[in-house]
Each structure stands twice: as C-alpha cells, then as structure tokens.
C-alpha cells in the first residue's frame, strides 16, 4: 500500500458542509447518551406501537432492540410516503440490460407490493414462513422482498448467479415454502435459464417447496410442474392492489441471508425488523447525505448480497429515495453503460465496489470523460479495502476532484454501515474507512484484547465491535452454537464481536481495514470460503485432495488459486482436467467462485499435525519467497509444487 502523507488528507469543502445532513453534533449526541441517540434515530420510522426499552442485552450475544415496539417494514418503505403526499415521486428508475426501462413511482410500488402480498396470502403463507427469492435485478425482485416484509414472511434472497446445488442447500436450510424466480435472465445480451435451475434444484421432490412463482423476463421456454408453478402475470398481476399492512414485533425475523464462513456450509445470517430498519435508514441518510425528493441515488450492488438489501431496498426506500436500479453488467453493450445511465437520470450519489473502480481504471479515463457526470456529488465504496490509487482515480475522474468519497466498512453480519467518514464532517484519507459512525463503537486489539496504541502504524490488530448495535445479526439460522463460536468466543471474556478483519489505527485515530484474517477470500467484493471451493473440487471424481488460497489480484482484490492432488486414475490429460475442474466449481457453487488458476501438484504442504499450510501456498501463489517452512513435514514438497 502506498504511504499516505498529510497531502493526502481531504477535508470537507465548506460548500458541502453548509448543506450536509451530518454535523459535529451527531457524534456529540451519541457520546452523551448512546441509547438515547438510537431512540432518536428509531423515531425516523413509523411505529404502530412504540417501544418501551431501547436495548435488552441481558441475553447477550443475542440482542433485542426497541423492545415491545411494533412496525411494518413495507409500510415504512412505501405506504407512508404515499400517505405523506409523495405517491407520484419516482421510487425506481429501472434500466434493463437489453435497453428496456421502466419507472415506478411510490404509488406504483404500493399497488405492486399489495398485489404480491395478496397473492402470497392466497397461497396460504403465514408470518414467519420462509420465502426464497432467486431473481435478477428487476423490479419484481424488490417487490417480492417488500411483499414478504409486509406479511412478516422471512425472505432468503439467493444470488441468481448461484448454482442449483447452492440454491437447494439454502432452500433446505431455511425450509422455504415458496420460491420466486424468473424464466431466465439477461447476461451480456444473451438469455440464461433460471427457472430451469430451480427445477434442477428441486428435481428429487424431497424438499419443503410448495410453490414456484415465475416472472416472465426473457420470454424463453421453461419446464413446468402443474399445481406447483404459477406465472406472476396470471396471479400477482391480477390480484387486488389494496392491502392493509399489519405491524410486527421489532424482533420479528425480516430476512435470512447466507454468507460464507470458514467451513464449507454457508451461514444463514438472521436479521430482524426494528433495529435493522433504524440503522439502515440512519446510515443511508447521513453517510450518503441523502435528500429526499432531490437526489438520484444509485447503488450498483445486486440484491443477492447484503448491500442490495440494506442500500437498494430497505435504507433508501425508508428514506423516500429516487434511485436507479440496473439489471446488467457495466460493459453491456459497452464500457460506457454506467456513465450513460448517470447522464440519463442525473445520478447524484453513486455507490460501488473497489473492484469495479479498478476495472474502470483499466478501461481508461477517456470513457467517463466522454460523458457529463457533473450531477455526481458524492461517491461511495464498499466490499473490500479500496487501494489509495483507485480512491484517487475515483475522486478525480468520476467525482470531478470534489465529490467526497465515503469508504463504508460493514458486513453481512452487521446489517448496516459501521465505519465510514461522514460527508461534510470528516476529513478523509484515501484507503481508510476512517472510523465508527456516531452510535457505533469499534476497537483494534491484539490477541489478548489489549488496545493497540494509536499511531503504532506497524502494529496490525483485530477489528472488534465492543458494543451491540441495532442492525446486528441476531444469530445463524438453526445454529446458535455456531453463532457464539464464530463471533463471540474469541473475545468471550470481554464480550466483544470479532469481525474477522485485520485493521490498524493511525496517529490521527483513523481506522484502516486491511482484509480478512480467516479462511475467507474476497473476490470482487464477494465472500467465498476456501473450504467451500475445496469441497467442490474434491467432489470431482478425479481429485484426491485440494487446497485453496486467495492470492492478491490487481482487479478483483483476490483471485482464487487451487492446488489439487489427483487420484491415480485421473492422471494424463491435465490441461483438459484443469478446465473441467474450473467448470465443476462454477457449476457446484457459482461462476464467481471459479478458480483463477488450478495447479496439479504431487503433494500439499502440511504441518506435522496434518493441517494444510495455506500461508505457504499463498506465498507460492503470489510468487513470494517462502516464509517459515520449519514446521513442515517435508519442506522439499515445494520443489515439487513449483515444478508442476
Ligand atoms: C467483508 C464483509 C459490506 C457489504 C459487502 C460485503 C470486507 C467490506 C469494506 C471496506 C475494507 C471491507 C471486510 C468485511 N469489507 N467493506 N470498506 N473496507 N474491507 O459484505 O460479503 O459480508 O463481506 O468485506 O473484509 O469483513 P460481506
């Protein structure tokens, strides 16, 4: 990482500060009375019944926020804006990949969400039931999420790039009764089947799914199971647009979202209602300096990830945002697509991932320069550390050298942004998430939990959250032991949440998040566990053993590098086999998990206790001198690996 000097500090401009939503009083209020501060933030929402207690932490590490309160998430995201007289405001400027587009006002959204809620009710679904959503970025995906929220159905959105196997394991784990999907999805001008993948996932019939609801998107032919399957057009589209929302308990489970952990089995992260909506609404308002009715906001994430949940659906809609939702990739039909969309809608706030910024850099600044991007007044980054070069490029070429950049650190588990500069308040440094937001508390500590002294720039520690926060996960679906073990056992004495990230704090008290310290890789901002990929590889008949590491990659942050030992029977034809193994991982998990390189090796480096030494494999993958090999059973194995 390039050294950062004083010249690299970007103080807020007086013009931005003059109209910023945030001011220094925000942090002062949170410091004076943390729980009172959160109670004030909760007042951003409409409560059908007020809460009686802000936080109940007696059952730690399972929190209850806004105890006794009742609210409806969809009412807060849709109905109340219509009732307040903003029904004609555009909620979603939707841009389809092939060039079709559609605007939905808050009135439209209310009618559509109500229709879907009426049809889900007709299917016999009841509050607490789970619904899987396996869809591309089309308005019906957001409508389905909101219809679930409206009825107290717990949704589990599964990224539409995931394989039938990955979908099935998530559907099984949550015991979903309904899957909402599409016939197919557009990908770089071609239609790819999706309903067929659902049928593949459900082929054996031994599952919890009673209904499959299908939105027509590409018009392709689909396999059909009578009684189980229904077209959205024949059902939701003809249902009544009137529906009265009921209120649910503040701790009612809103959604489950699966994310990779250190073992092969994805964790179903559980989020609830009142605290989650409070913090997503609060952070969206202040971190993005969002002004309802004026800004045009665009978060480029997919609803399959938490960023899509919190910063496309719940945070923005609770704040009556007008936003762009785009279905496709940034280079279809060409590399101008994002900037054409920015120009077309006058996007003012643009939130994306560092991997995309680095891709734009590779494409060259002539591309954004061909467009009028003067509407942009704030830029956001999320998903992985943003390297200072990319940060500077982003500010200069997309932000006209003046838009503040908010580098937002958070996780699927935290539910909402935890660390970020506050635009108009915080002076930023390229590459630093700066510090916890008002109301949030974080520390960087050593193995024993001692503070790492400020300014000890060389000392890298672990990032912990030492106070509960409203949007925190409430557990892992069906596995509370794993919840405690994964996040709370590491600093059990102190009662801190272990984030799994390495970090440091500099002499100005700025936090720098450095990346995962566990066996989780970060590829283009997607979290993938090494063991998930390893189990996909050993699932192939030719593979005896596999070890996977994340190696640094100029564009994607990390790239997946696999080392495999073949079974005797599979030797010969290695080149074909490598291609086949890559395809196998894409098929088993998703194309996003496809290894960048696969090395066929005769042996893997192991410790005397039989653990694979991934650290050394990472050295090999990144072309470095080997670290300490003294604990290896057979240090010579590296010659064999290097030569293969
Ligand atoms: C992990 C969480 C947060 C939504 C998208 C990813 C890394 C995320 C930053 C950032 C440095 C970051 C961390 C974190 N990460 N944002 N601004 N700076 N690292 O959610 O899939 O749950 O991944 O992403 O390593 O632990 P996720």
Short mmCIF file of N, CA and C in Angstrom, two decimals, residues 376-455:
data_model
loop_
_atom_site.label_atom_id
_atom_site.label_comp_id
_atom_site.label_asym_id
_atom_site.label_seq_id
_atom_site.Cartn_x
_atom_site.Cartn_y
_atom_site.Cartn_z
N UNK A 376 -22.99 14.17 -10.33
CA UNK A 376 -22.49 13.39 -9.19
C UNK A 376 -21.92 14.30 -8.11
N UNK A 377 -22.42 14.14 -6.87
CA UNK A 377 -21.91 14.98 -5.79
C UNK A 377 -21.35 14.18 -4.62
N UNK A 378 -21.54 12.84 -4.67
CA UNK A 378 -20.98 12.01 -3.60
C UNK A 378 -20.72 10.60 -4.13
N UNK A 379 -19.60 10.02 -3.71
CA UNK A 379 -19.23 8.67 -4.17
C UNK A 379 -19.06 7.75 -2.97
N UNK A 380 -19.47 6.50 -3.14
CA UNK A 380 -19.31 5.54 -2.05
C UNK A 380 -18.54 4.32 -2.52
N UNK A 381 -17.93 3.64 -1.56
CA UNK A 381 -17.17 2.42 -1.84
C UNK A 381 -17.49 1.39 -0.77
N UNK A 382 -17.58 0.14 -1.17
CA UNK A 382 -17.88 -0.92 -0.21
C UNK A 382 -17.41 -2.28 -0.71
N UNK A 383 -17.10 -3.17 0.22
CA UNK A 383 -16.88 -4.57 -0.13
C UNK A 383 -15.48 -5.06 0.15
N UNK A 384 -14.51 -4.18 0.09
CA UNK A 384 -13.12 -4.57 0.36
C UNK A 384 -12.35 -3.26 0.55
N UNK A 385 -11.12 -3.38 1.05
CA UNK A 385 -10.35 -2.15 1.18
C UNK A 385 -10.17 -1.54 -0.20
N UNK A 386 -10.28 -0.21 -0.30
CA UNK A 386 -10.03 0.45 -1.59
C UNK A 386 -8.59 0.96 -1.57
N UNK A 387 -7.80 0.55 -2.55
CA UNK A 387 -6.40 0.97 -2.56
C UNK A 387 -6.33 2.47 -2.90
N UNK A 388 -5.36 3.18 -2.31
CA UNK A 388 -5.29 4.64 -2.49
C UNK A 388 -5.29 5.08 -3.96
N UNK A 389 -4.65 4.31 -4.84
CA UNK A 389 -4.63 4.69 -6.27
C UNK A 389 -6.04 4.70 -6.83
N UNK A 390 -6.80 3.67 -6.52
CA UNK A 390 -8.18 3.59 -7.02
C UNK A 390 -9.03 4.71 -6.41
N UNK A 391 -8.80 4.98 -5.14
CA UNK A 391 -9.54 6.05 -4.44
C UNK A 391 -9.33 7.38 -5.15
N UNK A 392 -8.05 7.69 -5.44
CA UNK A 392 -7.73 8.98 -6.09
C UNK A 392 -8.33 9.04 -7.50
N UNK A 393 -8.23 7.94 -8.20
CA UNK A 393 -8.79 7.91 -9.57
C UNK A 393 -10.30 8.14 -9.54
N UNK A 394 -10.94 7.49 -8.59
CA UNK A 394 -12.40 7.58 -8.44
C UNK A 394 -12.80 9.04 -8.19
N UNK A 395 -12.11 9.66 -7.26
CA UNK A 395 -12.43 11.05 -6.92
C UNK A 395 -12.17 11.97 -8.11
N UNK A 396 -11.05 11.77 -8.81
CA UNK A 396 -10.66 12.66 -9.88
C UNK A 396 -11.53 12.46 -11.12
N UNK A 397 -11.68 11.23 -11.54
CA UNK A 397 -12.31 11.00 -12.85
C UNK A 397 -13.82 10.81 -12.78
N UNK A 398 -14.32 10.41 -11.63
CA UNK A 398 -15.78 10.27 -11.52
C UNK A 398 -16.34 11.42 -10.69
N UNK A 399 -15.57 11.86 -9.70
CA UNK A 399 -16.08 12.87 -8.77
C UNK A 399 -15.60 14.28 -9.06
N UNK A 400 -15.04 14.53 -10.26
CA UNK A 400 -14.59 15.88 -10.67
C UNK A 400 -13.70 16.54 -9.63
N UNK A 401 -12.91 15.71 -8.94
CA UNK A 401 -11.98 16.21 -7.93
C UNK A 401 -12.64 16.93 -6.77
N UNK A 402 -13.93 16.73 -6.60
CA UNK A 402 -14.54 17.41 -5.46
C UNK A 402 -15.55 16.56 -4.68
N UNK A 403 -16.12 15.54 -5.32
CA UNK A 403 -17.12 14.74 -4.59
C UNK A 403 -16.45 13.99 -3.44
N UNK A 404 -17.00 14.11 -2.23
CA UNK A 404 -16.44 13.32 -1.13
C UNK A 404 -16.64 11.83 -1.39
N UNK A 405 -15.67 11.04 -0.94
CA UNK A 405 -15.81 9.57 -1.05
C UNK A 405 -16.09 9.03 0.34
N UNK A 406 -17.15 8.24 0.46
CA UNK A 406 -17.38 7.54 1.72
C UNK A 406 -16.99 6.07 1.54
N UNK A 407 -15.92 5.68 2.24
CA UNK A 407 -15.46 4.29 2.20
C UNK A 407 -16.13 3.60 3.37
N UNK A 408 -17.12 2.76 3.08
CA UNK A 408 -18.00 2.23 4.12
C UNK A 408 -17.61 0.80 4.47
N UNK A 409 -17.23 0.61 5.72
CA UNK A 409 -16.92 -0.76 6.19
C UNK A 409 -18.12 -1.33 6.93
N UNK A 410 -18.50 -2.51 6.53
CA UNK A 410 -19.53 -3.26 7.24
C UNK A 410 -19.54 -4.68 6.70
N UNK A 411 -20.47 -5.50 7.13
CA UNK A 411 -20.52 -6.91 6.77
C UNK A 411 -21.97 -7.37 6.68
N UNK A 412 -22.17 -8.53 6.07
CA UNK A 412 -23.50 -9.14 6.07
C UNK A 412 -24.02 -9.19 7.51
N UNK A 413 -23.12 -9.53 8.42
CA UNK A 413 -23.50 -9.71 9.82
C UNK A 413 -23.86 -8.39 10.50
N UNK A 414 -23.21 -7.30 10.13
CA UNK A 414 -23.50 -6.04 10.82
C UNK A 414 -24.79 -5.42 10.29
N UNK A 415 -25.24 -5.84 9.11
CA UNK A 415 -26.53 -5.42 8.58
C UNK A 415 -26.52 -4.03 7.97
N UNK A 416 -25.70 -3.15 8.49
CA UNK A 416 -25.66 -1.77 8.02
C UNK A 416 -24.24 -1.24 8.21
N UNK A 417 -23.99 -0.06 7.63
CA UNK A 417 -22.66 0.54 7.69
C UNK A 417 -22.28 0.81 9.15
N UNK A 418 -21.02 0.47 9.46
CA UNK A 418 -20.50 0.64 10.82
C UNK A 418 -19.42 1.71 10.88
N UNK A 419 -18.54 1.70 9.86
CA UNK A 419 -17.48 2.70 9.81
C UNK A 419 -17.54 3.39 8.47
N UNK A 420 -17.35 4.69 8.51
CA UNK A 420 -17.34 5.49 7.29
C UNK A 420 -17.05 6.93 7.68
N UNK A 421 -16.43 7.68 6.79
CA UNK A 421 -16.41 9.11 7.04
C UNK A 421 -17.83 9.65 6.95
N UNK A 422 -18.10 10.76 7.63
CA UNK A 422 -19.39 11.45 7.46
C UNK A 422 -19.14 12.62 6.51
N UNK A 423 -19.80 12.63 5.36
CA UNK A 423 -19.52 13.68 4.38
C UNK A 423 -19.91 15.04 4.94
N UNK A 424 -19.01 15.98 4.74
CA UNK A 424 -19.25 17.31 5.29
C UNK A 424 -18.67 17.48 6.67
N UNK A 425 -18.27 16.37 7.29
CA UNK A 425 -17.73 16.44 8.65
C UNK A 425 -16.29 15.91 8.70
N UNK A 426 -16.10 14.69 8.19
CA UNK A 426 -14.82 14.00 8.35
C UNK A 426 -13.85 14.33 7.22
N UNK A 427 -12.61 14.65 7.57
CA UNK A 427 -11.54 14.75 6.57
C UNK A 427 -11.14 13.31 6.24
N UNK A 428 -11.06 13.00 4.95
CA UNK A 428 -10.82 11.60 4.57
C UNK A 428 -9.39 11.38 4.11
N UNK A 429 -8.98 10.11 4.20
CA UNK A 429 -7.67 9.69 3.69
C UNK A 429 -7.92 8.56 2.70
N UNK A 430 -7.28 8.60 1.55
CA UNK A 430 -7.52 7.55 0.55
C UNK A 430 -7.18 6.17 1.08
N UNK A 431 -8.19 5.31 1.16
CA UNK A 431 -7.96 3.94 1.61
C UNK A 431 -8.39 3.66 3.03
N UNK A 432 -8.84 4.68 3.75
CA UNK A 432 -9.24 4.46 5.15
C UNK A 432 -10.74 4.61 5.32
N UNK A 433 -11.34 3.66 6.05
CA UNK A 433 -12.77 3.79 6.36
C UNK A 433 -12.97 4.82 7.47
N UNK A 434 -11.87 5.35 7.98
CA UNK A 434 -11.80 6.45 8.96
C UNK A 434 -12.23 6.05 10.37
N UNK A 435 -13.48 5.74 10.62
CA UNK A 435 -13.82 5.42 12.00
C UNK A 435 -15.28 5.07 12.16
N UNK A 436 -15.62 4.56 13.37
CA UNK A 436 -17.01 4.18 13.61
C UNK A 436 -17.96 5.38 13.53
N UNK A 437 -19.14 5.14 13.04
CA UNK A 437 -20.15 6.19 12.95
C UNK A 437 -20.66 6.54 14.34
N UNK A 438 -21.24 7.72 14.52
CA UNK A 438 -21.87 8.04 15.80
C UNK A 438 -22.84 6.92 16.21
N UNK A 439 -22.74 6.49 17.45
CA UNK A 439 -23.60 5.41 17.94
C UNK A 439 -22.96 4.04 17.85
N UNK A 440 -21.84 3.94 17.10
CA UNK A 440 -21.15 2.66 16.89
C UNK A 440 -19.81 2.72 17.62
N UNK A 441 -19.40 1.58 18.16
CA UNK A 441 -18.14 1.54 18.86
C UNK A 441 -17.28 0.40 18.34
N UNK A 442 -16.03 0.71 17.98
CA UNK A 442 -15.12 -0.30 17.44
C UNK A 442 -13.74 -0.09 18.03
N UNK A 443 -12.96 -1.17 18.06
CA UNK A 443 -11.58 -1.09 18.55
C UNK A 443 -10.69 -1.99 17.71
N UNK A 444 -9.41 -1.71 17.76
CA UNK A 444 -8.44 -2.62 17.15
C UNK A 444 -7.58 -3.14 18.29
N UNK A 445 -7.56 -4.45 18.45
CA UNK A 445 -6.90 -5.04 19.62
C UNK A 445 -5.96 -6.18 19.21
N UNK A 446 -5.11 -6.56 20.14
CA UNK A 446 -4.23 -7.70 19.86
C UNK A 446 -4.93 -8.99 20.29
N UNK A 447 -4.18 -10.10 20.20
CA UNK A 447 -4.75 -11.41 20.52
C UNK A 447 -5.41 -11.49 21.89
N UNK A 448 -4.81 -10.76 22.85
CA UNK A 448 -5.34 -10.82 24.21
C UNK A 448 -6.40 -9.77 24.49
N UNK A 449 -6.67 -8.95 23.49
CA UNK A 449 -7.70 -7.93 23.69
C UNK A 449 -7.15 -6.60 24.16
N UNK A 450 -5.79 -6.47 24.19
CA UNK A 450 -5.23 -5.16 24.57
C UNK A 450 -5.37 -4.20 23.40
N UNK A 451 -5.64 -2.93 23.76
CA UNK A 451 -5.70 -1.90 22.73
C UNK A 451 -4.37 -1.82 22.01
N UNK A 452 -4.42 -1.62 20.72
CA UNK A 452 -3.19 -1.34 20.01
C UNK A 452 -3.05 0.17 20.03
N UNK A 453 -1.90 0.62 20.56
CA UNK A 453 -1.76 2.06 20.80
C UNK A 453 -1.93 2.84 19.51
N UNK A 454 -2.54 4.00 19.64
CA UNK A 454 -2.74 4.87 18.49
C UNK A 454 -1.40 5.20 17.86
N UNK A 455 -1.38 5.21 16.55
CA UNK A 455 -0.17 5.63 15.87
C UNK A 455 0.85 4.52 15.70
#
